[in-house]
mmCIF file of C-alpha atoms and ligand atoms in Angstrom:
data_model
loop_
_atom_site.group_PDB
_atom_site.id
_atom_site.type_symbol
_atom_site.label_atom_id
_atom_site.label_comp_id
_atom_site.label_asym_id
_atom_site.label_seq_id
_atom_site.Cartn_x
_atom_site.Cartn_y
_atom_site.Cartn_z
ATOM 1 C CA MET A 1 74.230 82.072 56.223
ATOM 2 C CA SER A 2 76.926 84.022 54.460
ATOM 3 C CA LYS A 3 77.717 87.656 55.191
ATOM 4 C CA VAL A 4 76.990 90.495 52.794
ATOM 5 C CA ILE A 5 79.551 93.285 53.117
ATOM 6 C CA VAL A 6 78.515 96.578 51.512
ATOM 7 C CA PHE A 7 81.353 99.045 50.972
ATOM 8 C CA ASP A 8 80.345 102.257 52.608
ATOM 9 C CA HIS A 9 83.218 104.442 51.482
ATOM 10 C CA PRO A 10 82.938 107.926 49.952
ATOM 11 C CA LEU A 11 85.547 107.207 47.263
ATOM 12 C CA ILE A 12 83.701 104.104 46.129
ATOM 13 C CA LYS A 13 80.336 105.883 46.141
ATOM 14 C CA HIS A 14 81.800 108.767 44.136
ATOM 15 C CA LYS A 15 83.380 106.540 41.508
ATOM 16 C CA LEU A 16 80.264 104.381 41.262
ATOM 17 C CA THR A 17 78.247 107.461 40.305
ATOM 18 C CA PHE A 18 80.368 107.919 37.175
ATOM 19 C CA ILE A 19 80.396 104.194 36.445
ATOM 20 C CA ARG A 20 76.581 104.245 36.449
ATOM 21 C CA ASP A 21 76.298 107.382 34.288
ATOM 22 C CA LYS A 22 75.330 106.470 30.728
ATOM 23 C CA ASN A 23 77.484 109.315 29.393
ATOM 24 C CA THR A 24 80.678 107.704 30.705
ATOM 25 C CA GLY A 25 82.559 106.138 27.784
ATOM 26 C CA SER A 26 84.403 102.796 27.736
ATOM 27 C CA LYS A 27 87.860 104.180 28.495
ATOM 28 C CA GLU A 28 86.757 106.039 31.604
ATOM 29 C CA PHE A 29 84.402 103.209 32.575
ATOM 30 C CA ARG A 30 87.302 100.707 32.498
ATOM 31 C CA GLU A 31 89.530 103.033 34.515
ATOM 32 C CA LEU A 32 86.851 103.578 37.153
ATOM 33 C CA VAL A 33 86.055 99.862 37.443
ATOM 34 C CA THR A 34 89.775 99.239 37.969
ATOM 35 C CA GLU A 35 89.971 101.944 40.634
ATOM 36 C CA VAL A 36 86.934 100.638 42.538
ATOM 37 C CA SER A 37 88.256 97.070 42.289
ATOM 38 C CA THR A 38 91.553 98.211 43.815
ATOM 39 C CA LEU A 39 89.737 99.783 46.742
ATOM 40 C CA MET A 40 87.545 96.703 47.170
ATOM 41 C CA GLY A 41 90.612 94.447 47.021
ATOM 42 C CA TYR A 42 92.036 96.245 50.010
ATOM 43 C CA GLU A 43 88.987 95.368 52.114
ATOM 44 C CA VAL A 44 88.358 91.885 50.721
ATOM 45 C CA THR A 45 91.833 90.837 51.849
ATOM 46 C CA ARG A 46 91.417 92.240 55.366
ATOM 47 C CA ASP A 47 91.162 88.769 56.954
ATOM 48 C CA LEU A 48 94.167 87.170 55.234
ATOM 49 C CA ALA A 49 96.244 85.362 57.836
ATOM 50 C CA LEU A 50 99.656 86.771 58.759
ATOM 51 C CA GLU A 51 102.763 85.105 60.109
ATOM 52 C CA GLU A 52 105.581 86.682 62.014
ATOM 53 C CA VAL A 53 109.038 86.711 60.445
ATOM 54 C CA GLU A 54 112.336 88.094 61.606
ATOM 55 C CA ILE A 55 114.063 90.598 59.325
ATOM 56 C CA GLU A 56 116.907 93.027 59.618
ATOM 57 C CA THR A 57 116.355 96.693 58.851
ATOM 58 C CA PRO A 58 119.369 98.969 58.240
ATOM 59 C CA VAL A 59 119.072 99.774 61.950
ATOM 60 C CA CYS A 60 118.459 96.453 63.748
ATOM 61 C CA LYS A 61 116.802 93.050 63.723
ATOM 62 C CA THR A 62 113.041 93.146 64.167
ATOM 63 C CA LYS A 63 109.933 91.007 63.908
ATOM 64 C CA SER A 64 107.468 91.823 61.160
ATOM 65 C CA TYR A 65 104.600 90.188 59.245
ATOM 66 C CA VAL A 66 104.000 88.521 55.881
ATOM 67 C CA ILE A 67 100.880 86.943 54.418
ATOM 68 C CA ALA A 68 100.743 83.339 55.595
ATOM 69 C CA GLY A 69 99.009 80.149 54.668
ATOM 70 C CA LYS A 70 96.563 80.027 51.821
ATOM 71 C CA LYS A 71 97.412 81.798 48.631
ATOM 72 C CA VAL A 72 94.907 83.826 46.668
ATOM 73 C CA GLY A 73 93.263 82.996 43.349
ATOM 74 C CA LEU A 74 91.233 85.510 41.379
ATOM 75 C CA VAL A 75 88.458 84.102 39.214
ATOM 76 C CA PRO A 76 86.832 86.638 36.879
ATOM 77 C CA ILE A 77 83.601 85.543 35.225
ATOM 78 C CA LEU A 78 84.062 86.395 31.537
ATOM 79 C CA ARG A 79 83.651 88.820 30.073
ATOM 80 C CA ALA A 80 82.773 91.570 32.476
ATOM 81 C CA GLY A 81 84.733 90.137 35.407
ATOM 82 C CA LEU A 82 87.930 90.848 33.466
ATOM 83 C CA GLY A 83 87.395 94.526 34.207
ATOM 84 C CA MET A 84 88.053 93.881 37.895
ATOM 85 C CA VAL A 85 91.255 91.832 37.556
ATOM 86 C CA ASP A 86 93.878 94.578 37.189
ATOM 87 C CA GLY A 87 92.617 96.518 40.199
ATOM 88 C CA MET A 88 92.649 93.400 42.376
ATOM 89 C CA LEU A 89 96.101 92.389 41.109
ATOM 90 C CA SER A 90 97.456 95.794 42.042
ATOM 91 C CA VAL A 91 96.899 94.923 45.716
ATOM 92 C CA ILE A 92 97.437 91.126 45.451
ATOM 93 C CA PRO A 93 100.134 90.880 42.764
ATOM 94 C CA ALA A 94 101.047 87.263 43.552
ATOM 95 C CA ALA A 95 97.507 85.983 42.996
ATOM 96 C CA ARG A 96 96.930 83.388 40.295
ATOM 97 C CA VAL A 97 94.097 84.106 37.876
ATOM 98 C CA GLY A 98 91.601 81.506 36.680
ATOM 99 C CA HIS A 99 88.876 82.226 34.133
ATOM 100 C CA ILE A 100 85.309 80.998 33.875
ATOM 101 C CA GLY A 101 83.448 81.907 30.690
ATOM 102 C CA LEU A 102 79.698 82.259 31.137
ATOM 103 C CA TYR A 103 77.084 84.197 29.270
ATOM 104 C CA ARG A 104 73.499 84.694 30.218
ATOM 105 C CA ASP A 105 71.085 83.324 27.617
ATOM 106 C CA PRO A 106 68.950 86.312 26.570
ATOM 107 C CA GLU A 107 65.771 84.167 26.367
ATOM 108 C CA THR A 108 66.035 81.997 29.464
ATOM 109 C CA PHE A 109 68.382 84.264 31.495
ATOM 110 C CA LEU A 110 70.212 81.062 32.481
ATOM 111 C CA PRO A 111 74.039 80.921 32.431
ATOM 112 C CA VAL A 112 75.786 79.009 29.623
ATOM 113 C CA GLU A 113 79.394 77.899 30.195
ATOM 114 C CA TYR A 114 81.894 78.306 27.340
ATOM 115 C CA PHE A 115 85.309 78.383 29.025
ATOM 116 C CA CYS A 116 87.015 77.239 32.188
ATOM 117 C CA LYS A 117 90.740 77.393 32.939
ATOM 118 C CA LEU A 118 91.809 77.378 36.571
ATOM 119 C CA PRO A 119 95.018 77.076 38.591
ATOM 120 C CA GLN A 120 95.650 73.414 39.494
ATOM 121 C CA ASP A 121 95.761 73.999 43.229
ATOM 122 C CA ILE A 122 92.441 75.816 43.679
ATOM 123 C CA GLY A 123 91.671 73.626 46.710
ATOM 124 C CA GLU A 124 94.533 75.289 48.585
ATOM 125 C CA ARG A 125 93.716 78.861 47.572
ATOM 126 C CA GLU A 126 91.442 81.573 48.840
ATOM 127 C CA LEU A 127 89.391 82.221 45.724
ATOM 128 C CA ILE A 128 87.891 85.602 44.924
ATOM 129 C CA VAL A 129 85.224 85.424 42.222
ATOM 130 C CA LEU A 130 84.898 88.689 40.310
ATOM 131 C CA ASP A 131 81.900 89.971 38.362
ATOM 132 C CA PRO A 132 80.663 93.575 38.291
ATOM 133 C CA MET A 133 77.008 92.485 38.214
ATOM 134 C CA LEU A 134 74.991 90.141 40.430
ATOM 135 C CA ALA A 135 71.530 90.214 38.844
ATOM 136 C CA THR A 136 69.483 86.988 39.081
ATOM 137 C CA GLY A 137 72.554 85.352 40.586
ATOM 138 C CA GLY A 138 72.462 82.525 38.032
ATOM 139 C CA SER A 139 75.978 83.213 36.717
ATOM 140 C CA ALA A 140 77.579 83.559 40.138
ATOM 141 C CA VAL A 141 75.813 80.476 41.529
ATOM 142 C CA ALA A 142 76.992 78.420 38.531
ATOM 143 C CA ALA A 143 80.563 79.763 38.635
ATOM 144 C CA ILE A 144 80.884 79.031 42.351
ATOM 145 C CA GLN A 145 79.507 75.527 41.787
ATOM 146 C CA PHE A 146 82.134 74.923 39.026
ATOM 147 C CA LEU A 147 84.823 75.909 41.492
ATOM 148 C CA LYS A 148 83.468 73.685 44.246
ATOM 149 C CA ASP A 149 83.130 70.748 41.818
ATOM 150 C CA ARG A 150 86.846 71.184 41.089
ATOM 151 C CA GLY A 151 87.868 71.181 44.739
ATOM 152 C CA ALA A 152 87.575 74.814 45.870
ATOM 153 C CA LYS A 153 86.752 75.195 49.557
ATOM 154 C CA ASN A 154 87.310 78.840 50.338
ATOM 155 C CA ILE A 155 85.440 81.295 48.115
ATOM 156 C CA LYS A 156 84.432 84.953 48.268
ATOM 157 C CA LEU A 157 82.282 86.769 45.715
ATOM 158 C CA VAL A 158 82.989 90.399 44.787
ATOM 159 C CA ASN A 159 80.513 92.464 42.751
ATOM 160 C CA LEU A 160 80.175 96.155 42.050
ATOM 161 C CA ILE A 161 76.374 96.163 41.985
ATOM 162 C CA ALA A 162 74.009 93.499 43.270
ATOM 163 C CA ALA A 163 70.247 93.066 43.116
ATOM 164 C CA PRO A 164 68.503 91.655 46.207
ATOM 165 C CA GLU A 165 67.392 88.675 44.072
ATOM 166 C CA GLY A 166 70.997 87.797 43.215
ATOM 167 C CA ILE A 167 72.165 88.049 46.796
ATOM 168 C CA LYS A 168 69.386 85.711 47.920
ATOM 169 C CA ALA A 169 70.182 83.211 45.142
ATOM 170 C CA VAL A 170 73.869 83.045 46.122
ATOM 171 C CA GLN A 171 73.093 82.837 49.831
ATOM 172 C CA ASP A 172 70.573 80.023 49.259
ATOM 173 C CA ALA A 173 72.896 78.011 46.996
ATOM 174 C CA HIS A 174 76.211 78.785 48.697
ATOM 175 C CA PRO A 175 75.704 79.805 52.335
ATOM 176 C CA ASP A 176 79.467 79.499 52.912
ATOM 177 C CA VAL A 177 80.361 82.242 50.400
ATOM 178 C CA ASP A 178 80.571 85.827 51.675
ATOM 179 C CA ILE A 179 79.485 88.517 49.217
ATOM 180 C CA TYR A 180 81.297 91.870 48.919
ATOM 181 C CA VAL A 181 79.455 94.588 47.012
ATOM 182 C CA ALA A 182 79.902 98.295 46.351
ATOM 183 C CA ALA A 183 76.126 98.808 46.201
ATOM 184 C CA ILE A 184 72.854 96.925 46.540
ATOM 185 C CA ASP A 185 70.303 98.265 44.069
ATOM 186 C CA GLU A 186 66.537 98.234 44.096
ATOM 187 C CA LYS A 187 65.372 95.405 41.831
ATOM 188 C CA LEU A 188 65.547 93.669 38.440
ATOM 189 C CA ASN A 189 63.520 94.832 35.432
ATOM 190 C CA ASP A 190 61.611 92.567 33.003
ATOM 191 C CA HIS A 191 64.871 91.860 31.118
ATOM 192 C CA LYS A 192 66.546 90.903 34.402
ATOM 193 C CA TYR A 193 68.745 93.982 34.312
ATOM 194 C CA ILE A 194 69.595 95.664 37.581
ATOM 195 C CA VAL A 195 67.632 98.867 38.311
ATOM 196 C CA PRO A 196 69.090 101.480 38.389
ATOM 197 C CA GLY A 197 72.306 99.511 37.755
ATOM 198 C CA LEU A 198 74.771 100.516 35.067
ATOM 199 C CA GLY A 199 73.403 98.721 31.994
ATOM 200 C CA ASP A 200 75.339 95.883 30.369
ATOM 201 C CA ALA A 201 78.708 95.744 32.106
ATOM 202 C CA GLY A 202 80.449 93.710 29.375
ATOM 203 C CA ASP A 203 79.265 96.011 26.597
ATOM 204 C CA ARG A 204 80.247 99.131 28.516
ATOM 205 C CA LEU A 205 83.713 97.765 29.332
ATOM 206 C CA PHE A 206 84.509 96.550 25.847
ATOM 207 C CA GLY A 207 82.477 98.948 23.700
ATOM 208 C CA THR A 208 80.285 96.209 22.199
ATOM 209 C CA LYS A 209 76.515 96.192 21.803
HETATM 210 C C1 PRP B 301 76.550 89.671 32.911
HETATM 211 C C2 PRP B 301 77.339 89.922 34.177
HETATM 212 C C3 PRP B 301 77.132 88.647 34.944
HETATM 213 C C4 PRP B 301 75.732 88.273 34.578
HETATM 214 C C5 PRP B 301 74.839 88.673 35.708
HETATM 215 O O1 PRP B 301 77.264 88.894 32.042
HETATM 216 O O2 PRP B 301 78.676 90.241 33.928
HETATM 217 O O3 PRP B 301 78.050 87.625 34.587
HETATM 218 O O4 PRP B 301 75.389 89.003 33.402
HETATM 219 O O5 PRP B 301 73.552 88.211 35.504
HETATM 220 P P1 PRP B 301 72.917 87.064 36.402
HETATM 221 O O6 PRP B 301 73.229 87.374 37.825
HETATM 222 O O7 PRP B 301 71.447 87.190 36.092
HETATM 223 O O8 PRP B 301 73.467 85.739 35.964
HETATM 224 P P2 PRP B 301 76.728 88.571 30.583
HETATM 225 O O9 PRP B 301 75.962 87.290 30.573
HETATM 226 O O10 PRP B 301 76.004 89.755 30.026
HETATM 227 O O11 PRP B 301 78.059 88.279 29.764
HETATM 228 P P3 PRP B 301 79.272 89.269 29.420
HETATM 229 O O12 PRP B 301 80.015 89.518 30.699
HETATM 230 O O13 PRP B 301 80.058 88.474 28.446
HETATM 231 O O14 PRP B 301 78.703 90.528 28.828
HETATM 232 N N1 URA B 302 74.202 91.826 33.345
HETATM 233 C C1 URA B 302 74.604 93.103 33.199
HETATM 234 O O1 URA B 302 75.646 93.371 32.586
HETATM 235 N N2 URA B 302 73.849 94.070 33.736
HETATM 236 C C2 URA B 302 72.725 93.813 34.416
HETATM 237 O O2 URA B 302 72.067 94.760 34.896
HETATM 238 C C3 URA B 302 72.308 92.475 34.546
HETATM 239 C C4 URA B 302 73.078 91.501 34.011
#
């Protein structure tokens, strides 16, 4: 069974309050999502392997560390996942970015794929799937399956807000994928929106309705 890591940090909780607030406009919403993603990126990369290298400072030779082994790939689920890319890239600037386009059918609530463009070597990368919302889990389960079908072996999922239903769906379908979230909310409503949630993440990021 995969782990669920909930970020219990005052800065993240504070920023999430304003992200949730319906009076927060798109500009500030985007900035806050970027800031929270940066903070989450710091923790999500905590277990990256290091290797020792020898360098020379202006004072002497010394041993120090660089990131070793697998390289990172970020995979935002379009559209709303795009809001998390810049924050993550600010801590992992060398990451490649792949895109999976999915929208949730408003009648069936099932994910529909419309775009997929990934780095060629995803099998050798640590992939971090990004989406602010994990509601039913249908989109995340499908996106992770696309990645596995194309050779991905090492995947983490990062969401701002998750519903218990979505966490269970991902854990059932992909028990090897750890889930990092800023908050776990109460439930889904009849429209499968997260309660209390933040509304429609894509619309709030991009000012659409
Ligand atoms: C939202 C969100 C997730 C999905 C979550 O995307 O960004 O991708 O819904 O719901 P689920 O867990 O029930 O699948 P949406 O389909 O609204 O598309 P958008 O990002 O283009 O707005
Ligand atoms: N997608 C969103 O953007 N918000 C939700 O609450 C559920 C799905």
